PDB file of C-alpha atoms in Angstrom:
ATOM      1  CA  MET V   1      17.766 -14.531  -2.151  1.00 94.00           C
ATOM      2  CA  VAL V   2      15.828 -17.397  -0.536  1.00 94.00           C
ATOM      3  CA  PHE V   3      12.834 -18.918  -2.107  1.00 92.00           C
ATOM      4  CA  ALA V   4      10.082 -20.512   0.108  1.00 90.00           C
ATOM      5  CA  LYS V   5       8.964 -23.998  -0.921  1.00 94.00           C
ATOM      6  CA  PRO V   6       5.651 -24.156  -2.896  1.00 94.00           C
ATOM      7  CA  GLY V   7       2.865 -23.047  -0.470  1.00 89.00           C
ATOM      8  CA  GLY V   8       5.357 -22.314   2.304  1.00 90.00           C
ATOM      9  CA  HIS V   9       4.407 -18.604   2.368  1.00 84.00           C
ATOM     10  CA  LYS V  10       1.158 -19.575   4.002  1.00 82.00           C
ATOM     11  CA  ASP V  11       2.893 -21.321   6.878  1.00 89.00           C
ATOM     12  CA  GLY V  12       4.129 -18.846   9.512  1.00 88.00           C
ATOM     13  CA  GLU V  13       6.040 -21.611  11.380  1.00 92.00           C
ATOM     14  CA  TYR V  14       7.852 -22.664   8.228  1.00 94.00           C
ATOM     15  CA  ILE V  15       8.726 -19.015   7.430  1.00 93.00           C
ATOM     16  CA  SER V  16       9.988 -18.371  10.853  1.00 92.00           C
ATOM     17  CA  ARG V  17      12.215 -21.566  10.643  1.00 94.00           C
ATOM     18  CA  ILE V  18      13.554 -20.662   7.231  1.00 94.00           C
ATOM     19  CA  ILE V  19      14.482 -17.070   8.437  1.00 94.00           C
ATOM     20  CA  ASP V  20      16.458 -18.700  11.294  1.00 93.00           C
ATOM     21  CA  GLN V  21      18.164 -21.446   9.078  1.00 95.00           C
ATOM     22  CA  GLU V  22      19.150 -19.116   6.178  1.00 96.00           C
ATOM     23  CA  LYS V  23      19.954 -15.976   8.353  1.00 96.00           C
ATOM     24  CA  ILE V  24      17.543 -13.869   6.293  1.00 97.00           C
ATOM     25  CA  THR V  25      18.040 -10.218   6.841  1.00 98.00           C
ATOM     26  CA  ALA V  26      15.059  -8.721   4.815  1.00 97.00           C
ATOM     27  CA  LEU V  27      11.505  -9.742   4.192  1.00 95.00           C
ATOM     28  CA  HIS V  28       8.712  -8.242   2.010  1.00 94.00           C
ATOM     29  CA  PHE V  29       5.160  -8.841   2.913  1.00 92.00           C
ATOM     30  CA  VAL V  30       1.643  -7.790   1.941  1.00 92.00           C
ATOM     31  CA  PRO V  31       0.455  -6.342   5.355  1.00 91.00           C
ATOM     32  CA  SER V  32      -2.417  -9.017   5.588  1.00 87.00           C
ATOM     33  CA  MET V  33       0.179 -11.695   5.198  1.00 90.00           C
ATOM     34  CA  LEU V  34       2.425 -10.105   7.826  1.00 93.00           C
ATOM     35  CA  ALA V  35      -0.522 -10.036  10.261  1.00 90.00           C
ATOM     36  CA  ALA V  36      -1.126 -13.737   9.625  1.00 88.00           C
ATOM     37  CA  VAL V  37       2.441 -14.810  10.221  1.00 91.00           C
ATOM     38  CA  LEU V  38       3.444 -12.223  12.851  1.00 93.00           C
ATOM     39  CA  PRO V  39       2.519 -14.617  15.789  1.00 93.00           C
ATOM     40  CA  GLU V  40       5.095 -17.240  14.514  1.00 92.00           C
ATOM     41  CA  LEU V  41       7.896 -14.927  13.662  1.00 93.00           C
ATOM     42  CA  HIS V  42      11.004 -14.819  15.904  1.00 92.00           C
ATOM     43  CA  LEU V  43      11.833 -10.972  16.189  1.00 95.00           C
ATOM     44  CA  GLY V  44      13.935 -11.068  19.303  1.00 94.00           C
ATOM     45  CA  THR V  45      17.417  -9.641  19.739  1.00 95.00           C
ATOM     46  CA  ASN V  46      18.944 -12.872  18.289  1.00 94.00           C
ATOM     47  CA  SER V  47      16.964 -12.563  15.015  1.00 95.00           C
ATOM     48  CA  SER V  48      18.944 -12.125  11.728  1.00 96.00           C
ATOM     49  CA  LEU V  49      16.292  -9.827  10.380  1.00 97.00           C
ATOM     50  CA  LYS V  50      17.167  -6.276   9.941  1.00 98.00           C
ATOM     51  CA  GLN V  51      14.341  -4.939   7.661  1.00 98.00           C
ATOM     52  CA  VAL V  52      10.724  -5.852   7.051  1.00 98.00           C
ATOM     53  CA  PHE V  53       8.951  -4.139   4.059  1.00 98.00           C
ATOM     54  CA  CYS V  54       5.237  -3.929   3.566  1.00 97.00           C
ATOM     55  CA  SER V  55       3.365  -2.890   0.318  1.00 96.00           C
ATOM     56  CA  GLY V  56       0.371  -3.924  -1.912  1.00 92.00           C
ATOM     57  CA  GLU V  57      -2.243  -2.538   0.545  1.00 89.00           C
ATOM     58  CA  ALA V  58      -2.477  -0.130   3.428  1.00 89.00           C
ATOM     59  CA  LEU V  59      -0.485  -0.938   6.441  1.00 92.00           C
ATOM     60  CA  PRO V  60      -2.861  -0.743   9.566  1.00 88.00           C
ATOM     61  CA  ILE V  61      -1.541   1.347  12.497  1.00 89.00           C
ATOM     62  CA  GLY V  62      -2.479  -1.537  14.753  1.00 87.00           C
ATOM     63  CA  LEU V  63      -0.499  -3.982  12.884  1.00 92.00           C
ATOM     64  CA  GLN V  64       2.527  -1.575  12.921  1.00 95.00           C
ATOM     65  CA  ASN V  65       2.164  -1.304  16.708  1.00 92.00           C
ATOM     66  CA  LYS V  66       1.897  -5.015  17.222  1.00 93.00           C
ATOM     67  CA  PHE V  67       5.089  -5.565  15.068  1.00 97.00           C
ATOM     68  CA  PHE V  68       7.047  -3.126  17.205  1.00 97.00           C
ATOM     69  CA  GLU V  69       5.716  -4.626  20.406  1.00 95.00           C
ATOM     70  CA  LYS V  70       7.382  -8.004  19.343  1.00 96.00           C
ATOM     71  CA  ALA V  71      10.350  -6.815  17.310  1.00 97.00           C
ATOM     72  CA  ALA V  72      13.790  -6.082  18.756  1.00 97.00           C
ATOM     73  CA  ALA V  73      15.078  -2.522  18.464  1.00 97.00           C
ATOM     74  CA  HIS V  74      17.437  -3.540  15.510  1.00 97.00           C
ATOM     75  CA  ILE V  75      14.562  -4.563  13.248  1.00 98.00           C
ATOM     76  CA  GLU V  76      13.076  -1.805  11.006  1.00 98.00           C
ATOM     77  CA  LEU V  77       9.653  -1.778   9.494  1.00 98.00           C
ATOM     78  CA  HIS V  78       9.180   0.136   6.146  1.00 98.00           C
ATOM     79  CA  ASN V  79       5.796   0.994   4.467  1.00 98.00           C
ATOM     80  CA  LEU V  80       5.989   1.314   0.592  1.00 98.00           C
ATOM     81  CA  TYR V  81       3.307   2.537  -1.763  1.00 97.00           C
ATOM     82  CA  GLY V  82       2.862   2.374  -5.545  1.00 96.00           C
ATOM     83  CA  PRO V  83       0.526   0.953  -8.155  1.00 95.00           C
ATOM     84  CA  THR V  84       1.454  -1.310 -10.912  1.00 94.00           C
ATOM     85  CA  GLU V  85       1.059   1.446 -13.425  1.00 97.00           C
ATOM     86  CA  ALA V  86       4.057   3.108 -11.871  1.00 96.00           C
ATOM     87  CA  ALA V  87       6.246  -0.058 -11.675  1.00 89.00           C
ATOM     88  CA  ILE V  88       5.797  -0.300  -8.779  1.00 89.00           C
ATOM     89  CA  ASP V  89       6.627   1.390  -5.475  1.00 95.00           C
ATOM     90  CA  VAL V  90       6.947   5.193  -5.702  1.00 97.00           C
ATOM     91  CA  SER V  91       7.108   6.189  -2.108  1.00 98.00           C
ATOM     92  CA  TRP V  92       8.494   4.970   1.188  1.00 97.00           C
ATOM     93  CA  TRP V  93       8.230   5.594   4.884  1.00 97.00           C
ATOM     94  CA  GLN V  94      10.362   4.075   7.671  1.00 97.00           C
ATOM     95  CA  CYS V  95       7.905   3.368  10.526  1.00 97.00           C
ATOM     96  CA  ASN V  96       8.510   5.016  13.850  1.00 94.00           C
ATOM     97  CA  ARG V  97       8.027   3.168  17.065  1.00 93.00           C
ATOM     98  CA  ASP V  98       7.161   6.422  18.896  1.00 90.00           C
ATOM     99  CA  SER V  99       5.012   7.833  16.137  1.00 85.00           C
ATOM    100  CA  LYS V 100       1.845   9.776  17.121  1.00 83.00           C
ATOM    101  CA  PHE V 101       0.173   9.363  13.778  1.00 86.00           C
ATOM    102  CA  ALA V 102      -3.317   8.063  13.409  1.00 84.00           C
ATOM    103  CA  ASN V 103      -2.378   6.423  10.241  1.00 89.00           C
ATOM    104  CA  VAL V 104       0.855   4.763   8.816  1.00 94.00           C
ATOM    105  CA  PRO V 105       2.116   7.408   6.274  1.00 95.00           C
ATOM    106  CA  ILE V 106       3.200   6.428   2.652  1.00 97.00           C
ATOM    107  CA  GLY V 107       6.080   8.823   3.109  1.00 96.00           C
ATOM    108  CA  GLN V 108       7.868  10.690   0.372  1.00 95.00           C
ATOM    109  CA  PRO V 109       8.622   9.948  -3.298  1.00 96.00           C
ATOM    110  CA  ILE V 110      11.640   7.856  -4.256  1.00 96.00           C
ATOM    111  CA  SER V 111      14.278   9.133  -6.699  1.00 96.00           C
ATOM    112  CA  ASN V 112      13.094  10.150 -10.165  1.00 96.00           C
ATOM    113  CA  ILE V 113       9.409  10.179  -9.107  1.00 97.00           C
ATOM    114  CA  LYS V 114       7.266  13.161  -8.492  1.00 97.00           C
ATOM    115  CA  LEU V 115       4.151  12.975  -6.458  1.00 97.00           C
ATOM    116  CA  TYR V 116       1.299  15.584  -6.753  1.00 98.00           C
ATOM    117  CA  ILE V 117      -1.796  15.940  -4.540  1.00 97.00           C
ATOM    118  CA  LEU V 118      -4.305  17.814  -6.737  1.00 97.00           C
ATOM    119  CA  ASN V 119      -8.063  18.902  -6.647  1.00 95.00           C
ATOM    120  CA  GLU V 120     -10.649  18.422  -9.372  1.00 93.00           C
ATOM    121  CA  LYS V 121      -9.228  21.311 -11.251  1.00 96.00           C
ATOM    122  CA  LEU V 122      -5.720  19.771 -11.203  1.00 97.00           C
ATOM    123  CA  THR V 123      -4.537  22.366  -8.796  1.00 97.00           C
ATOM    124  CA  PRO V 124      -2.196  21.461  -5.853  1.00 97.00           C
ATOM    125  CA  VAL V 125      -3.985  21.455  -2.573  1.00 96.00           C
ATOM    126  CA  SER V 126      -2.694  22.981   0.548  1.00 94.00           C
ATOM    127  CA  VAL V 127      -0.952  21.063   3.402  1.00 93.00           C
ATOM    128  CA  ASN V 128      -3.429  18.941   5.360  1.00 91.00           C
ATOM    129  CA  CYS V 129      -6.049  19.210   2.616  1.00 93.00           C
ATOM    130  CA  ILE V 130      -7.339  16.051   0.981  1.00 92.00           C
ATOM    131  CA  GLY V 131      -6.910  15.607  -2.832  1.00 94.00           C
ATOM    132  CA  GLU V 132      -6.203  12.868  -5.379  1.00 96.00           C
ATOM    133  CA  LEU V 133      -2.693  11.543  -5.644  1.00 98.00           C
ATOM    134  CA  PHE V 134      -1.095  11.795  -9.057  1.00 98.00           C
ATOM    135  CA  ILE V 135       2.369  10.113  -9.978  1.00 98.00           C
ATOM    136  CA  GLY V 136       5.040  11.535 -12.423  1.00 98.00           C
ATOM    137  CA  GLY V 137       8.480  10.461 -13.344  1.00 97.00           C
ATOM    138  CA  ILE V 138      10.281   7.640 -15.213  1.00 95.00           C
ATOM    139  CA  GLY V 139       8.394   4.846 -13.552  1.00 95.00           C
ATOM    140  CA  LEU V 140       5.157   5.390 -15.411  1.00 97.00           C
ATOM    141  CA  GLY V 141       3.987   2.607 -17.730  1.00 96.00           C
ATOM    142  CA  ARG V 142       3.174   3.347 -21.305  1.00 95.00           C
ATOM    143  CA  GLY V 143      -0.566   2.705 -20.704  1.00 97.00           C
ATOM    144  CA  TYR V 144      -3.145  -0.194 -20.782  1.00 96.00           C
ATOM    145  CA  TYR V 145      -2.628  -2.934 -23.422  1.00 96.00           C
ATOM    146  CA  ASN V 146      -5.381  -2.538 -26.079  1.00 97.00           C
ATOM    147  CA  ARG V 147      -7.311   0.008 -23.838  1.00 96.00           C
ATOM    148  CA  GLU V 148      -6.625   3.385 -25.426  1.00 97.00           C
ATOM    149  CA  ASP V 149      -9.732   4.935 -23.794  1.00 96.00           C
ATOM    150  CA  LEU V 150      -8.540   3.928 -20.303  1.00 96.00           C
ATOM    151  CA  THR V 151      -5.053   4.974 -21.050  1.00 98.00           C
ATOM    152  CA  ARG V 152      -6.268   8.489 -22.001  1.00 97.00           C
ATOM    153  CA  GLU V 153      -8.453   8.617 -18.853  1.00 96.00           C
ATOM    154  CA  LYS V 154      -5.659   7.592 -16.399  1.00 97.00           C
ATOM    155  CA  PHE V 155      -2.434   8.898 -18.009  1.00 98.00           C
ATOM    156  CA  ILE V 156      -2.822  12.597 -18.498  1.00 98.00           C
ATOM    157  CA  PRO V 157      -0.473  15.514 -19.607  1.00 98.00           C
ATOM    158  CA  ASN V 158       1.404  16.816 -16.804  1.00 98.00           C
ATOM    159  CA  PRO V 159       0.162  20.430 -16.363  1.00 97.00           C
ATOM    160  CA  PHE V 160       3.376  21.253 -14.640  1.00 96.00           C
ATOM    161  CA  VAL V 161       6.020  19.758 -16.893  1.00 96.00           C
ATOM    162  CA  ASN V 162       5.684  19.982 -20.706  1.00 96.00           C
ATOM    163  CA  GLY V 163       5.981  16.695 -22.581  1.00 95.00           C
ATOM    164  CA  GLU V 164       5.500  14.521 -19.453  1.00 97.00           C
ATOM    165  CA  ARG V 165       2.507  12.622 -18.061  1.00 98.00           C
ATOM    166  CA  LEU V 166       0.876  11.966 -14.850  1.00 98.00           C
ATOM    167  CA  TYR V 167      -0.906   8.825 -13.691  1.00 98.00           C
ATOM    168  CA  LYS V 168      -4.092   9.436 -11.910  1.00 98.00           C
ATOM    169  CA  THR V 169      -4.161   6.998  -9.175  1.00 97.00           C
ATOM    170  CA  GLY V 170      -7.729   7.379  -7.738  1.00 94.00           C
ATOM    171  CA  ASP V 171      -6.239   7.328  -4.273  1.00 94.00           C
ATOM    172  CA  LEU V 172      -6.975  10.085  -1.715  1.00 92.00           C
ATOM    173  CA  ALA V 173      -4.096  11.637   0.148  1.00 95.00           C
ATOM    174  CA  ARG V 174      -2.788  14.786   1.927  1.00 94.00           C
ATOM    175  CA  TRP V 175       0.481  16.396   2.775  1.00 95.00           C
ATOM    176  CA  LEU V 176       1.086  16.191   6.483  1.00 92.00           C
ATOM    177  CA  PRO V 177       1.793  19.328   8.342  1.00 86.00           C
ATOM    178  CA  GLY V 178       5.605  19.985   8.337  1.00 71.00           C
ATOM    179  CA  THR V 179       7.260  19.046  11.585  1.00 65.00           C
ATOM    180  CA  GLU V 180      10.600  17.517  12.191  1.00 61.00           C
ATOM    181  CA  GLU V 181       9.024  14.123  11.966  1.00 57.00           C
ATOM    182  CA  ASN V 182       6.836  14.442   8.996  1.00 60.00           C
ATOM    183  CA  GLN V 183       8.334  17.200   6.818  1.00 66.00           C
ATOM    184  CA  GLY V 184       7.076  16.540   3.244  1.00 83.00           C
ATOM    185  CA  GLN V 185       5.382  13.276   4.085  1.00 93.00           C
ATOM    186  CA  ILE V 186       2.131  11.940   2.552  1.00 96.00           C
ATOM    187  CA  ASP V 187      -0.849  10.358   4.432  1.00 94.00           C
ATOM    188  CA  PHE V 188      -2.906   7.859   2.374  1.00 94.00           C
ATOM    189  CA  LEU V 189      -6.666   8.205   3.075  1.00 89.00           C
ATOM    190  CA  GLY V 190      -8.270   5.622   0.831  1.00 84.00           C
ATOM    191  CA  ARG V 191      -9.943   5.581  -2.601  1.00 85.00           C
ATOM    192  CA  VAL V 192     -11.819   8.095  -4.753  1.00 87.00           C
ATOM    193  CA  ASP V 193     -13.989   5.325  -6.206  1.00 81.00           C
ATOM    194  CA  HIS V 194     -15.131   1.939  -4.675  1.00 78.00           C
ATOM    195  CA  GLN V 195     -11.984   0.025  -5.570  1.00 80.00           C
ATOM    196  CA  VAL V 196     -10.231  -1.592  -2.679  1.00 85.00           C
ATOM    197  CA  LYS V 197      -7.217  -3.836  -2.053  1.00 84.00           C
ATOM    198  CA  LEU V 198      -7.308  -7.039  -0.323  1.00 89.00           C
ATOM    199  CA  ARG V 199      -4.266  -9.330   0.170  1.00 86.00           C
ATOM    200  CA  GLY V 200      -2.606  -7.354  -2.721  1.00 83.00           C
ATOM    201  CA  PHE V 201      -5.484  -7.706  -5.190  1.00 86.00           C
ATOM    202  CA  ARG V 202      -7.467  -4.838  -6.584  1.00 82.00           C
ATOM    203  CA  ILE V 203     -11.141  -5.436  -6.253  1.00 87.00           C
ATOM    204  CA  GLU V 204     -14.033  -3.409  -7.561  1.00 82.00           C
ATOM    205  CA  LEU V 205     -16.780  -3.660  -4.929  1.00 87.00           C
ATOM    206  CA  GLY V 206     -19.373  -2.371  -7.544  1.00 80.00           C
ATOM    207  CA  GLU V 207     -18.651  -5.384  -9.748  1.00 82.00           C
ATOM    208  CA  ILE V 208     -19.463  -7.641  -6.804  1.00 90.00           C
ATOM    209  CA  GLU V 209     -22.661  -5.726  -6.168  1.00 86.00           C
ATOM    210  CA  SER V 210     -23.680  -6.027  -9.825  1.00 80.00           C
ATOM    211  CA  ALA V 211     -23.102  -9.745  -9.843  1.00 87.00           C
ATOM    212  CA  LEU V 212     -25.311 -10.138  -6.722  1.00 89.00           C
ATOM    213  CA  LEU V 213     -28.089  -8.113  -8.159  1.00 84.00           C
ATOM    214  CA  GLU V 214     -28.302 -10.732 -11.082  1.00 82.00           C
ATOM    215  CA  LEU V 215     -29.580 -13.176  -8.528  1.00 87.00           C
ATOM    216  CA  PRO V 216     -33.354 -13.532  -8.550  1.00 86.00           C
ATOM    217  CA  GLN V 217     -33.438 -13.702  -4.776  1.00 91.00           C
ATOM    218  CA  VAL V 218     -31.639 -10.281  -4.323  1.00 84.00           C
ATOM    219  CA  SER V 219     -33.386  -6.961  -4.648  1.00 77.00           C
ATOM    220  CA  ASN V 220     -30.548  -4.737  -3.450  1.00 81.00           C
ATOM    221  CA  ALA V 221     -26.922  -5.243  -2.440  1.00 86.00           C
ATOM    222  CA  VAL V 222     -24.110  -3.290  -0.684  1.00 90.00           C
ATOM    223  CA  VAL V 223     -20.490  -4.658  -0.593  1.00 93.00           C
ATOM    224  CA  LEU V 224     -17.876  -3.399   1.980  1.00 92.00           C
ATOM    225  CA  LEU V 225     -14.371  -4.074   2.933  1.00 92.00           C
ATOM    226  CA  ARG V 226     -14.414  -4.812   6.609  1.00 92.00           C
ATOM    227  CA  GLU V 227     -11.709  -5.586   9.148  1.00 88.00           C
ATOM    228  CA  GLN V 228     -11.982  -7.781  12.337  1.00 88.00           C
ATOM    229  CA  GLN V 229      -8.856  -8.540  14.528  1.00 84.00           C
ATOM    230  CA  GLN V 230      -6.662  -6.887  11.872  1.00 81.00           C
ATOM    231  CA  GLN V 231      -7.965  -9.356   9.212  1.00 87.00           C
ATOM    232  CA  LYS V 232      -9.568  -7.765   6.214  1.00 89.00           C
ATOM    233  CA  TYR V 233     -12.531  -9.386   4.425  1.00 94.00           C
ATOM    234  CA  ILE V 234     -15.342  -8.527   2.094  1.00 95.00           C
ATOM    235  CA  ALA V 235     -18.816  -8.453   3.379  1.00 96.00           C
ATOM    236  CA  ALA V 236     -22.088  -8.216   1.272  1.00 95.00           C
TER     237      ALA V 236
END
């Protein structure tokens, strides 16, 4: 394992140089960080890299395509999904250079994890129907420290397995129709509420709106997560 120098993770040229010097084979990025350093990365046939992993926020389809335009055939791109409450990645997808998907899937559950897509009545939805994603299995945390109310709300009894729990993610998802490429794969479709992720951080847009409304000059406010040239930012 190779550690970057303090602050080095912000310097794409430095990262690229370290990869070459240390013959690094695997990297793990938040997608927005990958977008920032991608122009500097050496991903040709001489690259030591074999696998690049993304997690922490949604991997844009445009970023995936730009990666594959630059990367040699031997370099794989993997998309991982999972919240901190499930410690931490619970599904994986190996990105496909020839994929026809509109979004990058989050794939299928890893070992000892079960994923459910349920409606408001906690009933499984049909393939291609949108529901909320729930997580079960040994990766679940015990709950929120000193927040019994929130723990009860988010960690619920598993209606399908006695004595087990499910974590209510607040994420919208659907099972992709079964074909040879996407059999049993999950498509991530955003949030049930107004929580978003930016550079790996969870942000409640409503909290920002509330803070803005405390200003005497502001009578109303809307806060959105926007994207320009594959760079996400918050606009109010």
